[in-house]
mmCIF file of C-alpha atoms in Angstrom:
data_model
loop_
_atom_site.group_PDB
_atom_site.id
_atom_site.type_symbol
_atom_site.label_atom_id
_atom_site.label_comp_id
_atom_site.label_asym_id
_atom_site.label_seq_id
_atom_site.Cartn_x
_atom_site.Cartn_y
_atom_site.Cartn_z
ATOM 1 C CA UNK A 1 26.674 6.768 -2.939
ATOM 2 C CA UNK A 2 26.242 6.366 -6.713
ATOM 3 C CA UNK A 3 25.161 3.040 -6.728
ATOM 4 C CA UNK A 4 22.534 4.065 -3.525
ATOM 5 C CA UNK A 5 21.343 6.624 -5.734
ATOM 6 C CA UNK A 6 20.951 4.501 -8.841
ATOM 7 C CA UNK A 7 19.230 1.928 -6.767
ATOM 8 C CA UNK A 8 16.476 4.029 -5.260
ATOM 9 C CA UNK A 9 15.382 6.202 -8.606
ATOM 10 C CA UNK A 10 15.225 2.702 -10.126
ATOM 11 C CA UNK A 11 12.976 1.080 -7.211
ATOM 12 C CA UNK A 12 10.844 4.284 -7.321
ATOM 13 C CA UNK A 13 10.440 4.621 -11.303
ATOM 14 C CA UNK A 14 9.171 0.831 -11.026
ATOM 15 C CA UNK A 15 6.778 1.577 -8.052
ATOM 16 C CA UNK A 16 5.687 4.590 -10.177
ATOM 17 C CA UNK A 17 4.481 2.696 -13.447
ATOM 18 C CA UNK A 18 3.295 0.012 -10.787
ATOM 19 C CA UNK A 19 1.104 2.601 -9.343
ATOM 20 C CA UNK A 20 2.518 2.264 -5.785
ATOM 21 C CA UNK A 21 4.227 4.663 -3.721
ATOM 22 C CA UNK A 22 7.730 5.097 -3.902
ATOM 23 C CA UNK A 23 9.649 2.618 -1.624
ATOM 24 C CA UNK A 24 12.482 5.103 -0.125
ATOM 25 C CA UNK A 25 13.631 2.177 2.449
ATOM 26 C CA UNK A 26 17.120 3.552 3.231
ATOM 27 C CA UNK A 27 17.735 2.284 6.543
ATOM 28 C CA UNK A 28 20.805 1.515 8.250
ATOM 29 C CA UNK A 29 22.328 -1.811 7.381
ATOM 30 C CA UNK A 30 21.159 -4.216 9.963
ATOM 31 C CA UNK A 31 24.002 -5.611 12.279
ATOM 32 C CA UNK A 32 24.078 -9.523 12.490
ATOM 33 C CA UNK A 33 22.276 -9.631 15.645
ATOM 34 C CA UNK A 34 19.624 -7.843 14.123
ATOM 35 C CA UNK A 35 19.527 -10.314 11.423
ATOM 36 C CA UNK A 36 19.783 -13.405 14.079
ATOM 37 C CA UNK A 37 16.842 -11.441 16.329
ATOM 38 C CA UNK A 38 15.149 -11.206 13.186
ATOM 39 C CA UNK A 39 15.185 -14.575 11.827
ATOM 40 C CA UNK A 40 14.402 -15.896 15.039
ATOM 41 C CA UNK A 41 11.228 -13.134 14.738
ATOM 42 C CA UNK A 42 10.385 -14.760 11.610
ATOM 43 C CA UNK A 43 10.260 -18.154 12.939
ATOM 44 C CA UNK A 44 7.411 -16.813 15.707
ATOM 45 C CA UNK A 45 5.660 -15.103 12.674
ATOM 46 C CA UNK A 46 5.963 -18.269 10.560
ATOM 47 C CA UNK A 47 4.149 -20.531 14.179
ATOM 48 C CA UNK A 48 1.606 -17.795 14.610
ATOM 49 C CA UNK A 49 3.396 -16.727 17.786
ATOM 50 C CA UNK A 50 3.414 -13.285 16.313
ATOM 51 C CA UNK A 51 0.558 -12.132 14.258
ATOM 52 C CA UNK A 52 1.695 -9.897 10.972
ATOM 53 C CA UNK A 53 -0.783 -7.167 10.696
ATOM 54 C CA UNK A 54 -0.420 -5.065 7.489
ATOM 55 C CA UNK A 55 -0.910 -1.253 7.681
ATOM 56 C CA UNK A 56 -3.691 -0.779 5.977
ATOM 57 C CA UNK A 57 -5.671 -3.348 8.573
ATOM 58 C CA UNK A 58 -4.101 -1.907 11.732
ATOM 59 C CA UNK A 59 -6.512 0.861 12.510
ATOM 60 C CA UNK A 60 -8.866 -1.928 12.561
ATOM 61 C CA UNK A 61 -6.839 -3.681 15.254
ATOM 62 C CA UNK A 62 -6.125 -0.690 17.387
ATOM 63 C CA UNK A 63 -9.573 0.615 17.182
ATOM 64 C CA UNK A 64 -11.460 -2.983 17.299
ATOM 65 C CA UNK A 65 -9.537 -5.814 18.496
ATOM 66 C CA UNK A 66 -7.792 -3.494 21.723
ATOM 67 C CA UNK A 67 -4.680 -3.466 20.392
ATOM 68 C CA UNK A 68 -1.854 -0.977 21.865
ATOM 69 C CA UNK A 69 0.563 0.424 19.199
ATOM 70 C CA UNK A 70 3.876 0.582 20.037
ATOM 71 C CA UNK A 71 6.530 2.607 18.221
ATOM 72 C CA UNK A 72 10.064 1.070 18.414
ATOM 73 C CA UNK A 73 11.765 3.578 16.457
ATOM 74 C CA UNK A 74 14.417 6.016 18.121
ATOM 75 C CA UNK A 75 13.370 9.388 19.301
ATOM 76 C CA UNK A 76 14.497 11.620 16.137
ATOM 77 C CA UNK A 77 12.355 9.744 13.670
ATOM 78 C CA UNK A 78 8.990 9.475 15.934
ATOM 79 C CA UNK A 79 9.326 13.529 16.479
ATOM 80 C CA UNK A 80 8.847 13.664 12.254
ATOM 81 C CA UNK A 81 5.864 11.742 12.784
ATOM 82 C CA UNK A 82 4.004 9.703 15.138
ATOM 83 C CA UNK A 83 0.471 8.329 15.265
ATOM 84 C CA UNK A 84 -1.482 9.921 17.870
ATOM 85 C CA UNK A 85 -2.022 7.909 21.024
ATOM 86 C CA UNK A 86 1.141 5.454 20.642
ATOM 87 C CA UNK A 87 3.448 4.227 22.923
ATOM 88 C CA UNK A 88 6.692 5.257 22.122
ATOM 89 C CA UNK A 89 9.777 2.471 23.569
ATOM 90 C CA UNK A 90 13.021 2.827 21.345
ATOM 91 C CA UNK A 91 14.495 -0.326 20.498
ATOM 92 C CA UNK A 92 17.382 1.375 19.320
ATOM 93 C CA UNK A 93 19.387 4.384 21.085
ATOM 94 C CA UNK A 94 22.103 7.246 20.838
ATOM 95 C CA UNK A 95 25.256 5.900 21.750
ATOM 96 C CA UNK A 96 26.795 8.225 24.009
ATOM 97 C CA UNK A 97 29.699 6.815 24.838
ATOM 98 C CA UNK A 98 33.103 9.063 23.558
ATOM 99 C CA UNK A 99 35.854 6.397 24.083
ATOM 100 C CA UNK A 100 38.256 6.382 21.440
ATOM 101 C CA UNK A 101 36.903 3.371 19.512
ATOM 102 C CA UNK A 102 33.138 4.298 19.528
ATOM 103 C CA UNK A 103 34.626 7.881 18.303
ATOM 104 C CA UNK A 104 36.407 5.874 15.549
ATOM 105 C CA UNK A 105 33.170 3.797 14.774
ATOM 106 C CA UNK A 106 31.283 7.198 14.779
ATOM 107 C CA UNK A 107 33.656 9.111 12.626
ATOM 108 C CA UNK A 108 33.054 5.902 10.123
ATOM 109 C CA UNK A 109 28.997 5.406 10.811
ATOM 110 C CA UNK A 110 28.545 9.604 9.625
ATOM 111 C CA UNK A 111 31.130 9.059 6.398
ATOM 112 C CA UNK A 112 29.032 5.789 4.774
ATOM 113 C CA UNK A 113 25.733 5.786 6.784
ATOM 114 C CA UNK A 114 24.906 8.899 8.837
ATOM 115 C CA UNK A 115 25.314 11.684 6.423
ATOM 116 C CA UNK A 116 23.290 9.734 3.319
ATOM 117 C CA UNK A 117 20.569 8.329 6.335
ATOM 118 C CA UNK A 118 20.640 11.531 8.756
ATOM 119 C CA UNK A 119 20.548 8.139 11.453
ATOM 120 C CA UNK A 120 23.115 8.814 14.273
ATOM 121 C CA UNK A 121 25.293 6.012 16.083
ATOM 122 C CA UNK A 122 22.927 3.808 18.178
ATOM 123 C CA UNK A 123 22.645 0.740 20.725
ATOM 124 C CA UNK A 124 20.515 -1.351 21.751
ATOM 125 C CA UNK A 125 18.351 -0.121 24.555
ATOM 126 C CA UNK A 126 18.912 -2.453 27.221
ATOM 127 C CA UNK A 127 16.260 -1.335 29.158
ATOM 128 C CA UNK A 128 13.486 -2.241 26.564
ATOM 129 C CA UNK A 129 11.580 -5.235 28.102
ATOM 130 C CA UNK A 130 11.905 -3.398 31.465
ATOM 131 C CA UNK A 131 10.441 -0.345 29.991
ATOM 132 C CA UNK A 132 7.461 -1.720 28.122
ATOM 133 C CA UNK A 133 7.044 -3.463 31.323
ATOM 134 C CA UNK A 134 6.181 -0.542 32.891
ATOM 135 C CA UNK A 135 4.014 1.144 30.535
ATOM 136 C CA UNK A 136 1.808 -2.286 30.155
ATOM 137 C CA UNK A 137 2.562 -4.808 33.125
ATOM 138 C CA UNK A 138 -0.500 -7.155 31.700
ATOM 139 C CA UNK A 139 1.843 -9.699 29.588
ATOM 140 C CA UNK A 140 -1.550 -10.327 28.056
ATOM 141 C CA UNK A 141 -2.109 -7.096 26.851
ATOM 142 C CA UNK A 142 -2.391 -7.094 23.344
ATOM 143 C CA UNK A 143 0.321 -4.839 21.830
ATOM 144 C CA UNK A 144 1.135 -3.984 18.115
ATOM 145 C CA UNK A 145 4.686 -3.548 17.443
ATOM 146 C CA UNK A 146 5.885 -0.991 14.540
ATOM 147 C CA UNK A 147 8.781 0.497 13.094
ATOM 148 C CA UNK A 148 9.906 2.315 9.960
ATOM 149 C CA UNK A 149 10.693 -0.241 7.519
ATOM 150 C CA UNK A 150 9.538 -3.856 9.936
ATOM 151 C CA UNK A 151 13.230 -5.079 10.692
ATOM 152 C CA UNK A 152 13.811 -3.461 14.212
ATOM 153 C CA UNK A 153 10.239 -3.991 15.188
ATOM 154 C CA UNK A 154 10.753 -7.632 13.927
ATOM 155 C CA UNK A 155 13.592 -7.627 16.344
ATOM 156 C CA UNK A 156 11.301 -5.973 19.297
ATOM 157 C CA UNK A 157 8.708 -8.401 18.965
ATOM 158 C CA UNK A 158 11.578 -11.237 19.291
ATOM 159 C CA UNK A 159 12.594 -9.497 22.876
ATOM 160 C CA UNK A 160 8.956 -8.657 24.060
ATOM 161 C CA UNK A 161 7.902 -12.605 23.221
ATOM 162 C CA UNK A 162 11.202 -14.119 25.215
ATOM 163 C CA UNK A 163 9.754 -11.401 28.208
ATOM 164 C CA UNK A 164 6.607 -13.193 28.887
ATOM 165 C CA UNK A 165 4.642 -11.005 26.241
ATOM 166 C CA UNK A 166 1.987 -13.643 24.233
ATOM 167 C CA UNK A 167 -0.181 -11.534 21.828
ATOM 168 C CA UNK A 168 1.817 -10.056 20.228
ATOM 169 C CA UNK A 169 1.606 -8.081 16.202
ATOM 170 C CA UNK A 170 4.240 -6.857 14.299
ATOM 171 C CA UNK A 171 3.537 -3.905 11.411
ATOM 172 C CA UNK A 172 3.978 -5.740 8.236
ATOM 173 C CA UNK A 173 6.521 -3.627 6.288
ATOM 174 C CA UNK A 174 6.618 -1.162 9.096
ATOM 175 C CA UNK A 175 5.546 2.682 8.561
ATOM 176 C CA UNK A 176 7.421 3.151 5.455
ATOM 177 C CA UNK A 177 4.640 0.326 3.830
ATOM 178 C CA UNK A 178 1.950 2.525 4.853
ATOM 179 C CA UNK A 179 -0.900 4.901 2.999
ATOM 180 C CA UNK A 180 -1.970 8.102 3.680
ATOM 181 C CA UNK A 181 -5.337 7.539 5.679
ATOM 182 C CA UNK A 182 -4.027 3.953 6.901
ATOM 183 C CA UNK A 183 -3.415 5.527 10.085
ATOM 184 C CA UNK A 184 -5.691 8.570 10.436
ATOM 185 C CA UNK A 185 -4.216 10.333 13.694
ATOM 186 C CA UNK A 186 -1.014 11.132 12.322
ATOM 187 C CA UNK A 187 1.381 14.105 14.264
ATOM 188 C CA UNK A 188 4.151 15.659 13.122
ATOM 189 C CA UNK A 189 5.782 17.597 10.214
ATOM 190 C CA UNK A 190 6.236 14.650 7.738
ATOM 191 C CA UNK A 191 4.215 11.893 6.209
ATOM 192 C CA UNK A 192 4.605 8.821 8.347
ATOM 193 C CA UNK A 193 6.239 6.957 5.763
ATOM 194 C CA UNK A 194 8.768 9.096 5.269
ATOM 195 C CA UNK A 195 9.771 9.799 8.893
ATOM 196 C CA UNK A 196 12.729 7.541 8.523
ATOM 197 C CA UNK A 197 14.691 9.190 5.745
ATOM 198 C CA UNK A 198 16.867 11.617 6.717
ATOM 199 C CA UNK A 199 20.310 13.103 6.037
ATOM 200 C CA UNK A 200 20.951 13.821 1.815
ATOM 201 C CA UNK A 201 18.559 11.057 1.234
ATOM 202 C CA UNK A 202 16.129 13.566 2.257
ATOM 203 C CA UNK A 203 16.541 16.283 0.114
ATOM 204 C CA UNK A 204 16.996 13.315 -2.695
ATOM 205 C CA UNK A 205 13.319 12.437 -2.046
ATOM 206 C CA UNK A 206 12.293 15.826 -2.069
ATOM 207 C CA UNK A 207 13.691 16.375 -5.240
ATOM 208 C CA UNK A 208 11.643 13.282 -6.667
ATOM 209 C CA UNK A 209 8.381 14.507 -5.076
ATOM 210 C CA UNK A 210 9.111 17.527 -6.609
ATOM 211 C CA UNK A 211 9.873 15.933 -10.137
ATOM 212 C CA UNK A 212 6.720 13.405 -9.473
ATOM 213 C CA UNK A 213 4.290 16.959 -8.861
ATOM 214 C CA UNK A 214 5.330 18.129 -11.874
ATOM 215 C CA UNK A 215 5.014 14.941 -13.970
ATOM 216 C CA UNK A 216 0.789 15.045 -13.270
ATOM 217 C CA UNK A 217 0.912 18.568 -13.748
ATOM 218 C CA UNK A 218 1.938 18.078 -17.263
#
């Protein structure tokens, strides 16, 4: 937790005197077939498979170019904040099993991850293709995959591209990368690029918002 902590005041103090937002990426470690799904994402990035759009150039391709944004991230961070008119397919979702072992892998997720993230136990949703496939049959359809911080949506893209999908665009960075105005039609109670902190990490970046405020003020 120390070393967490240490590592995120010292990414936002250089972000700060960089003049950039603070980067408060505190997402669950990815498992390794996130990091195989992703590298494999990479590879259709790299060909031009995929096309990286960053967030300050999407509203341009959802407004211009007919692009349909959709928002891979599970239920409890899209109800912080959404952008208005998405599509909303979790990549990711709550594990509901209660067998011993997933109660053991629980009780070990909450000590290390889920009480510094707020992020509860999750799967894979193995209905994803299926369900995207429903909400846009047209595997030409232009669609604009996004996420909090890029990884899972990297991942998504991977899955929608090996289920016939061709035009494909992945969020550079994800939501977390984003600006206030990027995405103008924002619902919800927080700032989009926030909506994936949770837990004590939380009230951590509170506390530096708080500490930022009255930094200006004086």
């Amino acid at each position: 937790m120390a070393i967490q902590l240490k590592l995120l005041y010292t990414s936002t103090l250089t972000n700060r005197k960089q003049g950039k937002p603070p980067n408060f990426n505190i997402s669950t470690p990815p498992t390794l077939q996130v990091h195989a799904s992703s590298s494999s994402a990479r590879q259709l990035i790299e060909s031009g498979a995929v096309r990286p759009i960053l967030p300050k150039d999407a509203a341009s391709a959802l407004n211009s170019e007919g692009f349909i944004l959709v928002d891979v991230r599970p239920a409890w961070e899209r109800e912080k904040a959404r952008v208005s008119g998405s599509m909303h397919v979790p990549l990711f979702v709550k594990d509901m099993d209660n067998s011993p072992i997933t109660l053991l892998k629980k009780w070990v997720h909450f000590g290390y991850i889920g009480l510094w993230t707020g992020q509860n136990f999750t799967m894979i949703n193995p209905d994803f293709v299926g369900q995207v496939e429903i909400a846009v049959p047209d595997k030409d359809a232009k669609l604009l995959v996004a996420c909090g911080e890029g990884l899972r949506s990297m991942m998504a893209a991977s899955k929608l591209h090996g289920g016939g999908y061709r035009n494909l665009g992945w969020l550079a960075g994800g939501f977390n990368r984003a600006n206030d105005g990027d995405f103008p039609d924002v619902e919800g109670t927080e700032k989009l690029q926030y909506a994936t902190i949770g837990g004590v990490s939380y009230y951590f970046l509170q506390l530096l918002i708080l500490l930022q405020a009255v930094g200006k003020r004086s």
